[in-house]
mmCIF file of C-alpha atoms and ligand atoms in Angstrom:
data_model
loop_
_atom_site.group_PDB
_atom_site.id
_atom_site.type_symbol
_atom_site.label_atom_id
_atom_site.label_comp_id
_atom_site.label_asym_id
_atom_site.label_seq_id
_atom_site.Cartn_x
_atom_site.Cartn_y
_atom_site.Cartn_z
ATOM 1 C CA MET A 1 -23.888 15.665 8.744
ATOM 2 C CA ALA A 2 -24.945 12.473 10.550
ATOM 3 C CA SER A 3 -27.442 11.506 7.879
ATOM 4 C CA LEU A 4 -24.972 12.348 5.143
ATOM 5 C CA LEU A 5 -22.405 10.032 6.715
ATOM 6 C CA LEU A 6 -24.944 7.259 7.089
ATOM 7 C CA GLY A 7 -25.854 7.613 3.448
ATOM 8 C CA LEU A 8 -22.229 7.483 2.395
ATOM 9 C CA ALA A 9 -21.797 4.224 4.246
ATOM 10 C CA ALA A 10 -23.996 2.568 1.667
ATOM 11 C CA LEU A 11 -22.046 3.668 -1.375
ATOM 12 C CA PRO A 12 -21.391 0.615 -3.514
ATOM 13 C CA LYS A 13 -17.801 -0.444 -3.875
ATOM 14 C CA PRO A 14 -16.290 0.767 -7.112
ATOM 15 C CA ALA A 15 -16.368 -1.934 -9.818
ATOM 16 C CA GLY A 16 -12.560 -1.895 -9.925
ATOM 17 C CA ALA A 17 -12.455 -3.733 -6.609
ATOM 18 C CA ALA A 18 -14.662 -6.668 -7.617
ATOM 19 C CA VAL A 19 -14.382 -10.020 -9.356
ATOM 20 C CA THR A 20 -16.519 -9.399 -12.412
ATOM 21 C CA GLY A 21 -16.381 -12.571 -14.481
ATOM 22 C CA ALA A 22 -15.941 -16.327 -14.164
ATOM 23 C CA THR A 23 -15.606 -19.066 -16.777
ATOM 24 C CA LEU A 24 -15.092 -22.762 -16.208
ATOM 25 C CA GLU A 25 -14.013 -24.854 -19.180
ATOM 26 C CA ALA A 26 -12.646 -28.272 -20.041
ATOM 27 C CA ASP A 27 -9.687 -28.313 -22.428
ATOM 28 C CA GLY A 28 -8.674 -31.922 -23.068
ATOM 29 C CA PRO A 29 -7.506 -33.238 -19.692
ATOM 30 C CA VAL A 30 -7.246 -29.728 -18.244
ATOM 31 C CA THR A 31 -10.023 -28.025 -16.332
ATOM 32 C CA ARG A 32 -9.588 -24.273 -16.416
ATOM 33 C CA LEU A 33 -11.152 -21.580 -14.244
ATOM 34 C CA ILE A 34 -10.760 -18.019 -15.500
ATOM 35 C CA LEU A 35 -11.701 -15.115 -13.239
ATOM 36 C CA ALA A 36 -11.754 -11.426 -14.142
ATOM 37 C CA VAL A 37 -10.011 -9.888 -11.126
ATOM 38 C CA PRO A 38 -8.695 -6.424 -10.205
ATOM 39 C CA ASP A 39 -5.018 -5.857 -10.991
ATOM 40 C CA GLY A 40 -2.836 -6.544 -7.979
ATOM 41 C CA ALA A 41 -5.579 -8.447 -6.150
ATOM 42 C CA THR A 42 -4.423 -10.936 -3.535
ATOM 43 C CA TRP A 43 -5.581 -14.469 -4.330
ATOM 44 C CA ARG A 44 -5.180 -17.913 -2.867
ATOM 45 C CA VAL A 45 -6.032 -21.443 -3.948
ATOM 46 C CA VAL A 46 -6.741 -24.023 -1.239
ATOM 47 C CA ALA A 47 -7.489 -27.741 -1.536
ATOM 48 C CA ALA A 48 -9.844 -29.469 0.916
ATOM 49 C CA ARG A 49 -11.246 -32.985 1.385
ATOM 50 C CA SER A 50 -14.535 -34.665 2.356
ATOM 51 C CA PRO A 51 -15.709 -33.928 -0.216
ATOM 52 C CA ASN A 52 -12.723 -33.165 -2.443
ATOM 53 C CA ARG A 53 -12.867 -29.540 -3.456
ATOM 54 C CA ILE A 54 -10.786 -26.554 -4.504
ATOM 55 C CA LEU A 55 -11.433 -23.133 -2.975
ATOM 56 C CA VAL A 56 -10.420 -19.895 -4.638
ATOM 57 C CA GLU A 57 -10.189 -16.934 -2.295
ATOM 58 C CA LEU A 58 -9.768 -13.245 -3.062
ATOM 59 C CA PRO A 59 -9.692 -11.662 0.389
ATOM 60 C CA GLY A 60 -11.739 -8.521 0.646
ATOM 61 C CA ARG A 61 -13.068 -8.696 -2.897
ATOM 62 C CA THR A 62 -16.691 -8.618 -3.868
ATOM 63 C CA TRP A 63 -17.893 -11.184 -6.381
ATOM 64 C CA ARG A 64 -20.111 -9.697 -9.035
ATOM 65 C CA ILE A 65 -20.867 -12.881 -10.918
ATOM 66 C CA ARG A 66 -23.617 -15.492 -10.974
ATOM 67 C CA SER A 67 -23.588 -17.565 -7.798
ATOM 68 C CA SER A 68 -23.005 -20.852 -9.620
ATOM 69 C CA LEU A 69 -21.383 -22.124 -12.820
ATOM 70 C CA PRO A 70 -22.105 -25.293 -14.747
ATOM 71 C CA GLY A 71 -19.519 -28.019 -14.104
ATOM 72 C CA ALA A 72 -16.798 -28.821 -16.637
ATOM 73 C CA GLY A 73 -13.990 -31.377 -16.822
ATOM 74 C CA ARG A 74 -13.153 -32.656 -13.347
ATOM 75 C CA VAL A 75 -15.240 -29.985 -11.637
ATOM 76 C CA ARG A 76 -18.730 -31.290 -10.947
ATOM 77 C CA ALA A 77 -20.130 -27.999 -9.740
ATOM 78 C CA ALA A 78 -18.835 -24.516 -9.016
ATOM 79 C CA ARG A 79 -20.494 -22.007 -6.773
ATOM 80 C CA LEU A 80 -19.869 -19.022 -4.543
ATOM 81 C CA GLU A 81 -19.833 -19.965 -0.892
ATOM 82 C CA ARG A 82 -18.945 -17.670 1.987
ATOM 83 C CA GLY A 83 -17.180 -15.129 -0.171
ATOM 84 C CA ARG A 84 -15.077 -17.611 -2.127
ATOM 85 C CA MET A 85 -15.397 -19.814 -5.186
ATOM 86 C CA ARG A 86 -15.900 -23.478 -4.375
ATOM 87 C CA LEU A 87 -15.142 -26.126 -7.006
ATOM 88 C CA ASP A 88 -16.514 -29.572 -6.144
ATOM 89 C CA LEU A 89 -14.442 -32.257 -7.820
ATOM 90 C CA SER A 90 -15.710 -35.401 -9.514
ATOM 91 C CA ALA A 91 -12.204 -36.952 -9.348
ATOM 92 C CA PRO A 92 -8.847 -36.049 -7.746
ATOM 93 C CA VAL A 93 -6.852 -33.286 -9.411
ATOM 94 C CA ALA A 94 -3.398 -31.780 -9.311
ATOM 95 C CA LEU A 95 -2.674 -28.093 -9.767
ATOM 96 C CA ARG A 96 -1.195 -27.538 -13.199
ATOM 97 C CA SER A 97 -0.809 -23.764 -12.959
ATOM 98 C CA ALA A 98 -2.242 -20.684 -11.305
ATOM 99 C CA GLN A 99 -1.354 -17.260 -12.539
ATOM 100 C CA ALA A 100 -2.740 -13.742 -12.464
ATOM 101 C CA SER A 101 -1.964 -11.141 -15.065
ATOM 102 C CA GLY A 102 -3.730 -8.558 -17.177
ATOM 103 C CA GLY A 103 -6.839 -8.603 -14.998
ATOM 104 C CA ARG A 104 -7.274 -12.406 -15.262
ATOM 105 C CA LEU A 105 -6.621 -15.128 -12.741
ATOM 106 C CA VAL A 106 -6.276 -18.454 -14.550
ATOM 107 C CA ILE A 107 -6.256 -21.687 -12.556
ATOM 108 C CA GLU A 108 -5.602 -24.948 -14.377
ATOM 109 C CA LEU A 109 -6.301 -28.344 -12.846
ATOM 110 C CA GLU A 110 -5.216 -31.661 -14.305
ATOM 111 C CA PRO A 111 -5.990 -35.256 -13.387
ATOM 112 C CA GLY A 112 -4.260 -36.358 -10.187
ATOM 113 C CA THR A 113 -4.233 -39.237 -7.730
ATOM 114 C CA ALA A 114 -6.162 -39.561 -4.490
ATOM 115 C CA ALA A 115 -2.893 -39.676 -2.515
ATOM 116 C CA GLY A 116 -1.576 -36.622 -4.332
ATOM 117 C CA PHE A 117 -4.756 -34.681 -3.604
ATOM 118 C CA ALA A 118 -4.620 -35.690 0.052
ATOM 119 C CA ARG A 119 -1.125 -34.187 0.225
ATOM 120 C CA LEU A 120 -2.347 -30.977 -1.397
ATOM 121 C CA ALA A 121 -5.141 -30.692 1.122
ATOM 122 C CA ALA A 122 -3.014 -31.495 4.173
ATOM 123 C CA GLY A 123 -2.509 -28.605 6.541
ATOM 124 C CA GLY A 124 -5.037 -26.347 4.841
ATOM 125 C CA ARG A 125 -2.308 -24.106 3.440
ATOM 126 C CA ALA A 126 -2.569 -22.343 0.106
ATOM 127 C CA ILE A 127 -1.407 -24.494 -2.819
ATOM 128 C CA ALA A 128 -0.917 -21.347 -4.864
ATOM 129 C CA GLU A 129 -1.195 -17.668 -4.084
ATOM 130 C CA GLY A 130 -0.219 -14.305 -5.403
ATOM 131 C CA GLY A 131 -0.917 -10.620 -5.641
ATOM 132 C CA GLY A 132 -1.139 -8.369 -2.581
ATOM 133 C CA ARG A 133 2.063 -9.343 -0.869
ATOM 134 C CA THR A 134 4.191 -7.978 -3.638
ATOM 135 C CA SER A 135 2.193 -4.829 -4.149
ATOM 136 C CA LEU A 136 3.079 -1.940 -1.888
ATOM 137 C CA PRO A 137 0.371 0.137 -0.208
ATOM 138 C CA LEU A 138 -0.903 3.001 -2.313
ATOM 139 C CA VAL A 139 -0.773 6.590 -1.082
ATOM 140 C CA VAL A 140 -2.946 9.050 -2.994
ATOM 141 C CA LEU A 141 -1.753 12.651 -3.014
ATOM 142 C CA ASP A 142 -4.414 15.215 -3.735
ATOM 143 C CA PRO A 143 -3.181 18.670 -4.708
ATOM 144 C CA GLY A 144 -6.202 20.907 -4.082
ATOM 145 C CA HIS A 145 -7.984 23.015 -6.688
ATOM 146 C CA GLY A 146 -6.695 23.307 -10.270
ATOM 147 C CA GLY A 147 -7.863 24.550 -13.655
ATOM 148 C CA ARG A 148 -10.579 27.155 -13.399
ATOM 149 C CA ASP A 149 -10.402 26.927 -9.596
ATOM 150 C CA PRO A 150 -7.209 28.702 -8.461
ATOM 151 C CA GLY A 151 -7.937 28.245 -4.735
ATOM 152 C CA ALA A 152 -6.609 31.004 -2.487
ATOM 153 C CA ILE A 153 -4.539 33.817 -3.962
ATOM 154 C CA GLY A 154 -1.842 35.523 -1.902
ATOM 155 C CA ARG A 155 -1.113 39.233 -1.771
ATOM 156 C CA SER A 156 1.798 38.748 -4.142
ATOM 157 C CA GLY A 157 -0.460 36.851 -6.509
ATOM 158 C CA THR A 158 0.623 33.313 -5.539
ATOM 159 C CA GLN A 159 -2.043 30.827 -6.546
ATOM 160 C CA GLU A 160 -2.841 27.981 -4.176
ATOM 161 C CA LYS A 161 -3.388 25.519 -7.017
ATOM 162 C CA ARG A 162 0.217 26.027 -8.147
ATOM 163 C CA VAL A 163 2.016 25.759 -4.817
ATOM 164 C CA VAL A 164 0.066 22.678 -3.758
ATOM 165 C CA LEU A 165 0.821 20.921 -7.050
ATOM 166 C CA ALA A 166 4.518 21.730 -6.698
ATOM 167 C CA ALA A 167 4.499 20.480 -3.104
ATOM 168 C CA ALA A 168 2.675 17.279 -4.073
ATOM 169 C CA GLN A 169 5.221 16.576 -6.792
ATOM 170 C CA SER A 170 8.014 17.130 -4.318
ATOM 171 C CA LEU A 171 6.319 14.787 -1.825
ATOM 172 C CA ARG A 172 5.810 12.227 -4.553
ATOM 173 C CA ARG A 173 9.558 12.157 -5.228
ATOM 174 C CA VAL A 174 10.282 11.716 -1.528
ATOM 175 C CA LEU A 175 7.864 8.780 -1.287
ATOM 176 C CA GLU A 176 8.947 7.113 -4.493
ATOM 177 C CA SER A 177 12.594 7.254 -3.532
ATOM 178 C CA GLY A 178 11.651 5.656 -0.185
ATOM 179 C CA GLY A 179 10.344 2.593 -2.063
ATOM 180 C CA ARG A 180 7.885 1.748 0.710
ATOM 181 C CA CYS A 181 4.665 2.700 -1.041
ATOM 182 C CA ARG A 182 3.198 3.406 -4.437
ATOM 183 C CA VAL A 183 1.998 6.922 -5.171
ATOM 184 C CA ALA A 184 -0.853 8.215 -7.303
ATOM 185 C CA MET A 185 -1.971 11.832 -7.692
ATOM 186 C CA THR A 186 -5.517 13.051 -8.300
ATOM 187 C CA ARG A 187 -4.031 15.589 -10.680
ATOM 188 C CA THR A 188 -0.543 16.030 -12.100
ATOM 189 C CA ASN A 189 -1.201 19.213 -14.017
ATOM 190 C CA ASP A 190 -3.315 22.349 -13.895
ATOM 191 C CA ARG A 191 -6.730 20.820 -14.337
ATOM 192 C CA PHE A 192 -10.011 20.952 -12.487
ATOM 193 C CA VAL A 193 -10.957 17.789 -10.587
ATOM 194 C CA PRO A 194 -14.350 17.670 -8.833
ATOM 195 C CA LEU A 195 -14.198 16.909 -5.099
ATOM 196 C CA ALA A 196 -16.220 13.699 -5.418
ATOM 197 C CA GLY A 197 -13.886 12.595 -8.204
ATOM 198 C CA ARG A 198 -10.928 12.929 -5.858
ATOM 199 C CA VAL A 199 -12.584 10.717 -3.250
ATOM 200 C CA GLU A 200 -13.600 8.200 -5.894
ATOM 201 C CA PHE A 201 -10.068 8.188 -7.321
ATOM 202 C CA ALA A 202 -8.730 6.926 -3.990
ATOM 203 C CA ARG A 203 -11.560 4.470 -3.345
ATOM 204 C CA ARG A 204 -11.387 2.867 -6.757
ATOM 205 C CA ARG A 205 -7.689 2.188 -6.259
ATOM 206 C CA GLU A 206 -8.186 0.950 -2.689
ATOM 207 C CA ALA A 207 -5.713 3.515 -1.425
ATOM 208 C CA ALA A 208 -4.160 2.904 1.975
ATOM 209 C CA LEU A 209 -4.037 6.634 2.656
ATOM 210 C CA PHE A 210 -5.309 9.869 1.133
ATOM 211 C CA VAL A 211 -3.407 13.124 1.690
ATOM 212 C CA SER A 212 -4.909 16.351 0.401
ATOM 213 C CA LEU A 213 -2.631 19.395 0.179
ATOM 214 C CA HIS A 214 -3.842 22.975 0.494
ATOM 215 C CA ALA A 215 -2.670 26.471 1.346
ATOM 216 C CA ASP A 216 -5.869 28.398 1.861
ATOM 217 C CA SER A 217 -6.579 31.827 3.208
ATOM 218 C CA ALA A 218 -7.917 32.633 6.663
ATOM 219 C CA PRO A 219 -7.656 36.089 8.206
ATOM 220 C CA GLY A 220 -5.028 36.269 10.937
ATOM 221 C CA ALA A 221 -4.001 32.612 10.630
ATOM 222 C CA ARG A 222 -0.432 31.521 10.102
ATOM 223 C CA GLY A 223 1.391 28.207 9.987
ATOM 224 C CA ALA A 224 0.702 24.645 8.925
ATOM 225 C CA SER A 225 -2.233 22.599 10.218
ATOM 226 C CA VAL A 226 -3.880 19.264 9.517
ATOM 227 C CA TYR A 227 -7.551 18.321 9.323
ATOM 228 C CA THR A 228 -9.469 15.102 9.695
ATOM 229 C CA LEU A 229 -13.157 14.545 9.080
ATOM 230 C CA GLY A 230 -15.494 15.533 11.859
ATOM 231 C CA GLU A 231 -17.798 18.199 13.137
ATOM 232 C CA SER A 232 -15.910 21.461 12.762
ATOM 233 C CA SER A 233 -13.699 21.805 15.810
ATOM 234 C CA ASP A 234 -13.656 25.595 15.610
ATOM 235 C CA GLN A 235 -14.763 28.526 13.513
ATOM 236 C CA LEU A 236 -11.680 28.589 11.359
ATOM 237 C CA ALA A 237 -11.934 24.887 10.511
ATOM 238 C CA GLY A 238 -15.632 25.280 9.703
ATOM 239 C CA ALA A 239 -15.005 28.265 7.455
ATOM 240 C CA LEU A 240 -12.190 26.500 5.604
ATOM 241 C CA ALA A 241 -14.311 23.406 4.990
ATOM 242 C CA ARG A 242 -17.306 25.454 3.832
ATOM 243 C CA ARG A 243 -15.180 27.372 1.354
ATOM 244 C CA GLU A 244 -13.431 24.242 0.065
ATOM 245 C CA ASN A 245 -16.698 22.391 -0.330
ATOM 246 C CA LEU A 246 -18.007 25.132 -2.591
ATOM 247 C CA ALA A 247 -15.277 24.303 -5.097
ATOM 248 C CA ASP A 248 -17.816 22.206 -6.947
ATOM 249 C CA ARG A 249 -21.390 22.468 -5.920
ATOM 250 C CA ALA A 250 -22.379 20.168 -8.731
ATOM 251 C CA GLY A 251 -19.989 17.415 -7.751
ATOM 252 C CA GLY A 252 -21.908 16.247 -4.664
ATOM 253 C CA LEU A 253 -22.168 12.559 -3.916
ATOM 254 C CA ARG A 254 -25.477 10.966 -4.740
ATOM 255 C CA LEU A 255 -26.847 9.159 -1.751
ATOM 256 C CA PRO A 256 -28.266 5.693 -2.213
ATOM 257 C CA PRO A 257 -31.426 4.499 -0.443
ATOM 258 C CA VAL A 258 -31.203 3.459 3.207
ATOM 259 C CA PRO A 259 -29.016 0.354 3.449
ATOM 260 C CA PRO A 260 -29.880 -2.993 5.001
ATOM 261 C CA GLU A 261 -29.103 -3.114 8.695
ATOM 262 C CA VAL A 262 -26.213 -5.540 8.505
ATOM 263 C CA GLN A 263 -24.516 -3.561 5.838
ATOM 264 C CA ALA A 264 -24.819 -0.423 7.908
ATOM 265 C CA ILE A 265 -23.207 -2.166 10.863
ATOM 266 C CA LEU A 266 -20.308 -3.479 8.775
ATOM 267 C CA MET A 267 -19.763 -0.097 7.264
ATOM 268 C CA SER A 268 -19.840 1.616 10.629
ATOM 269 C CA LEU A 269 -17.006 -0.679 11.711
ATOM 270 C CA VAL A 270 -15.056 0.217 8.597
ATOM 271 C CA ARG A 271 -15.744 3.892 9.218
ATOM 272 C CA ALA A 272 -14.513 3.600 12.792
ATOM 273 C CA GLU A 273 -11.241 2.041 11.605
ATOM 274 C CA THR A 274 -10.921 4.730 8.958
ATOM 275 C CA ARG A 275 -11.431 7.443 11.569
ATOM 276 C CA ILE A 276 -8.776 5.918 13.807
ATOM 277 C CA GLY A 277 -6.340 5.655 10.892
ATOM 278 C CA SER A 278 -6.991 9.270 9.897
ATOM 279 C CA ALA A 279 -6.438 10.561 13.428
ATOM 280 C CA ARG A 280 -3.207 8.584 13.717
ATOM 281 C CA MET A 281 -1.991 10.104 10.471
ATOM 282 C CA ALA A 282 -2.844 13.623 11.679
ATOM 283 C CA GLN A 283 -0.776 13.013 14.822
ATOM 284 C CA GLN A 284 2.171 11.830 12.719
ATOM 285 C CA VAL A 285 1.930 14.921 10.542
ATOM 286 C CA VAL A 286 1.937 17.263 13.533
ATOM 287 C CA ALA A 287 4.872 15.434 15.126
ATOM 288 C CA GLU A 288 6.964 15.546 11.957
ATOM 289 C CA LEU A 289 6.155 19.142 10.959
ATOM 290 C CA ARG A 290 6.670 20.604 14.426
ATOM 291 C CA PRO A 291 10.468 20.818 14.403
ATOM 292 C CA ASP A 292 10.647 22.173 10.852
ATOM 293 C CA VAL A 293 7.922 24.694 10.090
ATOM 294 C CA PRO A 294 5.704 27.188 11.932
ATOM 295 C CA LEU A 295 2.430 25.588 13.032
ATOM 296 C CA LEU A 296 -1.049 26.958 13.580
ATOM 297 C CA PRO A 297 -2.005 26.587 17.272
ATOM 298 C CA ASN A 298 -4.227 23.509 17.883
ATOM 299 C CA THR A 299 -2.565 22.063 14.835
ATOM 300 C CA HIS A 300 -4.842 19.038 14.421
ATOM 301 C CA ARG A 301 -8.405 20.151 13.780
ATOM 302 C CA GLN A 302 -11.593 18.597 12.508
ATOM 303 C CA ALA A 303 -13.911 19.763 9.776
ATOM 304 C CA GLY A 304 -16.371 18.398 7.242
ATOM 305 C CA PHE A 305 -14.162 18.599 4.172
ATOM 306 C CA MET A 306 -15.761 16.759 1.253
ATOM 307 C CA VAL A 307 -12.468 15.210 0.163
ATOM 308 C CA LEU A 308 -12.097 13.481 3.530
ATOM 309 C CA LYS A 309 -15.386 11.618 3.280
ATOM 310 C CA ALA A 310 -14.395 8.250 1.828
ATOM 311 C CA PRO A 311 -15.795 5.771 4.359
ATOM 312 C CA ASP A 312 -12.965 3.301 3.825
ATOM 313 C CA VAL A 313 -9.813 5.330 3.110
ATOM 314 C CA PRO A 314 -8.021 7.085 5.999
ATOM 315 C CA ALA A 315 -7.603 10.699 4.957
ATOM 316 C CA VAL A 316 -6.065 13.963 6.094
ATOM 317 C CA LEU A 317 -6.029 17.438 4.636
ATOM 318 C CA VAL A 318 -2.830 19.390 5.230
ATOM 319 C CA GLU A 319 -2.961 23.161 5.126
ATOM 320 C CA MET A 320 0.722 23.802 4.484
ATOM 321 C CA GLY A 321 0.280 27.419 5.488
ATOM 322 C CA PHE A 322 -2.028 30.289 4.636
ATOM 323 C CA LEU A 323 -1.559 32.315 1.480
ATOM 324 C CA SER A 324 -3.396 35.127 3.283
ATOM 325 C CA ASP A 325 -0.344 35.493 5.535
ATOM 326 C CA PRO A 326 2.527 37.268 3.732
ATOM 327 C CA ARG A 327 5.172 35.259 5.608
ATOM 328 C CA ASP A 328 3.502 31.943 4.755
ATOM 329 C CA GLU A 329 3.038 33.079 1.174
ATOM 330 C CA ALA A 330 6.714 33.981 0.841
ATOM 331 C CA ALA A 331 7.730 30.638 2.351
ATOM 332 C CA LEU A 332 5.411 28.583 0.156
ATOM 333 C CA ARG A 333 6.813 30.240 -2.951
ATOM 334 C CA ARG A 334 10.270 28.891 -2.103
ATOM 335 C CA PRO A 335 11.103 25.409 -3.435
ATOM 336 C CA GLU A 336 13.376 24.798 -0.404
ATOM 337 C CA HIS A 337 10.486 25.405 1.967
ATOM 338 C CA ARG A 338 8.213 23.088 -0.015
ATOM 339 C CA ALA A 339 10.965 20.467 -0.018
ATOM 340 C CA LYS A 340 11.191 20.781 3.770
ATOM 341 C CA LEU A 341 7.435 20.259 4.027
ATOM 342 C CA ALA A 342 7.607 17.306 1.644
ATOM 343 C CA THR A 343 10.396 15.667 3.624
ATOM 344 C CA ALA A 344 8.475 16.047 6.876
ATOM 345 C CA LEU A 345 5.247 14.762 5.318
ATOM 346 C CA GLY A 346 7.183 11.875 3.796
ATOM 347 C CA ARG A 347 8.448 10.914 7.265
ATOM 348 C CA ALA A 348 4.894 11.135 8.608
ATOM 349 C CA ILE A 349 3.563 8.878 5.850
ATOM 350 C CA HIS A 350 6.354 6.344 6.293
ATOM 351 C CA GLY A 351 5.775 6.309 10.041
ATOM 352 C CA TRP A 352 2.060 5.812 9.505
ATOM 353 C CA LEU A 353 2.622 2.958 7.060
ATOM 354 C CA ASP A 354 5.064 1.256 9.444
ATOM 355 C CA GLN A 355 2.584 1.286 12.312
ATOM 356 C CA ARG A 356 -0.142 0.054 10.008
ATOM 357 C CA GLN A 357 1.960 -2.966 9.098
ATOM 358 C CA HIS A 358 2.697 -3.753 12.726
ATOM 359 C CA THR A 359 -0.886 -3.581 13.842
ATOM 360 C CA GLY A 360 -2.047 -5.540 10.800
ATOM 361 C CA HIS A 361 -4.425 -3.985 8.352
ATOM 362 C CA PRO A 362 -7.463 -2.457 9.876
ATOM 363 C CA MET A 363 -10.776 -3.675 8.534
ATOM 364 C CA GLY A 364 -9.589 -2.707 5.093
ATOM 365 C CA HIS A 365 -12.131 -3.755 2.570
ATOM 366 C CA PRO A 366 -14.293 -6.510 3.982
ATOM 367 C CA SER A 367 -16.375 -8.356 1.460
ATOM 368 C CA GLY A 368 -20.098 -8.230 1.830
ATOM 369 C CA THR A 369 -20.241 -4.473 2.258
ATOM 370 C CA SER A 370 -21.101 -3.948 -1.362
ATOM 371 C CA LEU A 371 -24.521 -3.562 -2.847
ATOM 372 C CA GLY A 372 -23.288 -5.411 -5.912
HETATM 373 ZN ZN1 ZN B 401 -7.566 24.882 -0.729
#
């Protein structure tokens, strides 16, 4: 497992998270910078003096463009410097407009005065910014199994893939009516999704949290439980993870070559934050479920579930109960019971998001961890 985790640390960031294009052009008196940016990306424009320059920042984004652009209009030279775009000016400018939409950030500069530029640069605050602040954190719900993979099947014929989808939809409604996060689901119907595809789904969207829902079978086990990534904490956890991970043998992650040292260190910091976030979420889940539904003893367990292996997205897997137990099966068939679970999980997610905002974002998605 250790070498697998190390390998995962070097996975390149999905292209969706990067700045992938840059054009600088003169249009009459206007100098225009156009960047191809991810939707919802946070951005900031800062003016600075000695020498006069404009800095364009996209916190946490990787730049996948050439490191310099030919000058145009009032920009003498443009280049990437310390994770941001630096525009060196040949004459003072004023900001005409700055706007992001449809995957493009367009910044227009027009001729200005030296005094006006000095005012822009005073205090080092952003002269324009957008994105991030208005976009709520994204929670990815992952109903297990689907399509040709029914998951566990109860004695009365209840299929895991159906109850977990119904529960995820119920949880989605709870979260959406709360208005404190966005929600995306790895599947919204009865279709097969490979395990690696589920992880990638969350990473590509820079999810704040990944919650996988299951209701597996395990002889003699009853009640809800929650799993985070780790060496299997017990036999039951190990057996569950092994069975789940067989869901798609072919869908394994391809491991890149050994990463440069610095990258490995950065990623190990990200992984540590992710682990802390995952454990905190598991504790919230246990606390919120406890009053409402029967729990498996040692409710928070660890196991090497494939779907929990994103290095940069905190993740938990909730076993809502065991279809191998007739009482759990009967409960999971009832919409009221699933609604109770969804309400409790909704509280856990809201509580987790609240704490995350108070403590500030963990490492999140530092730039410079990408191979690209
Ligand atoms: Zn399952």
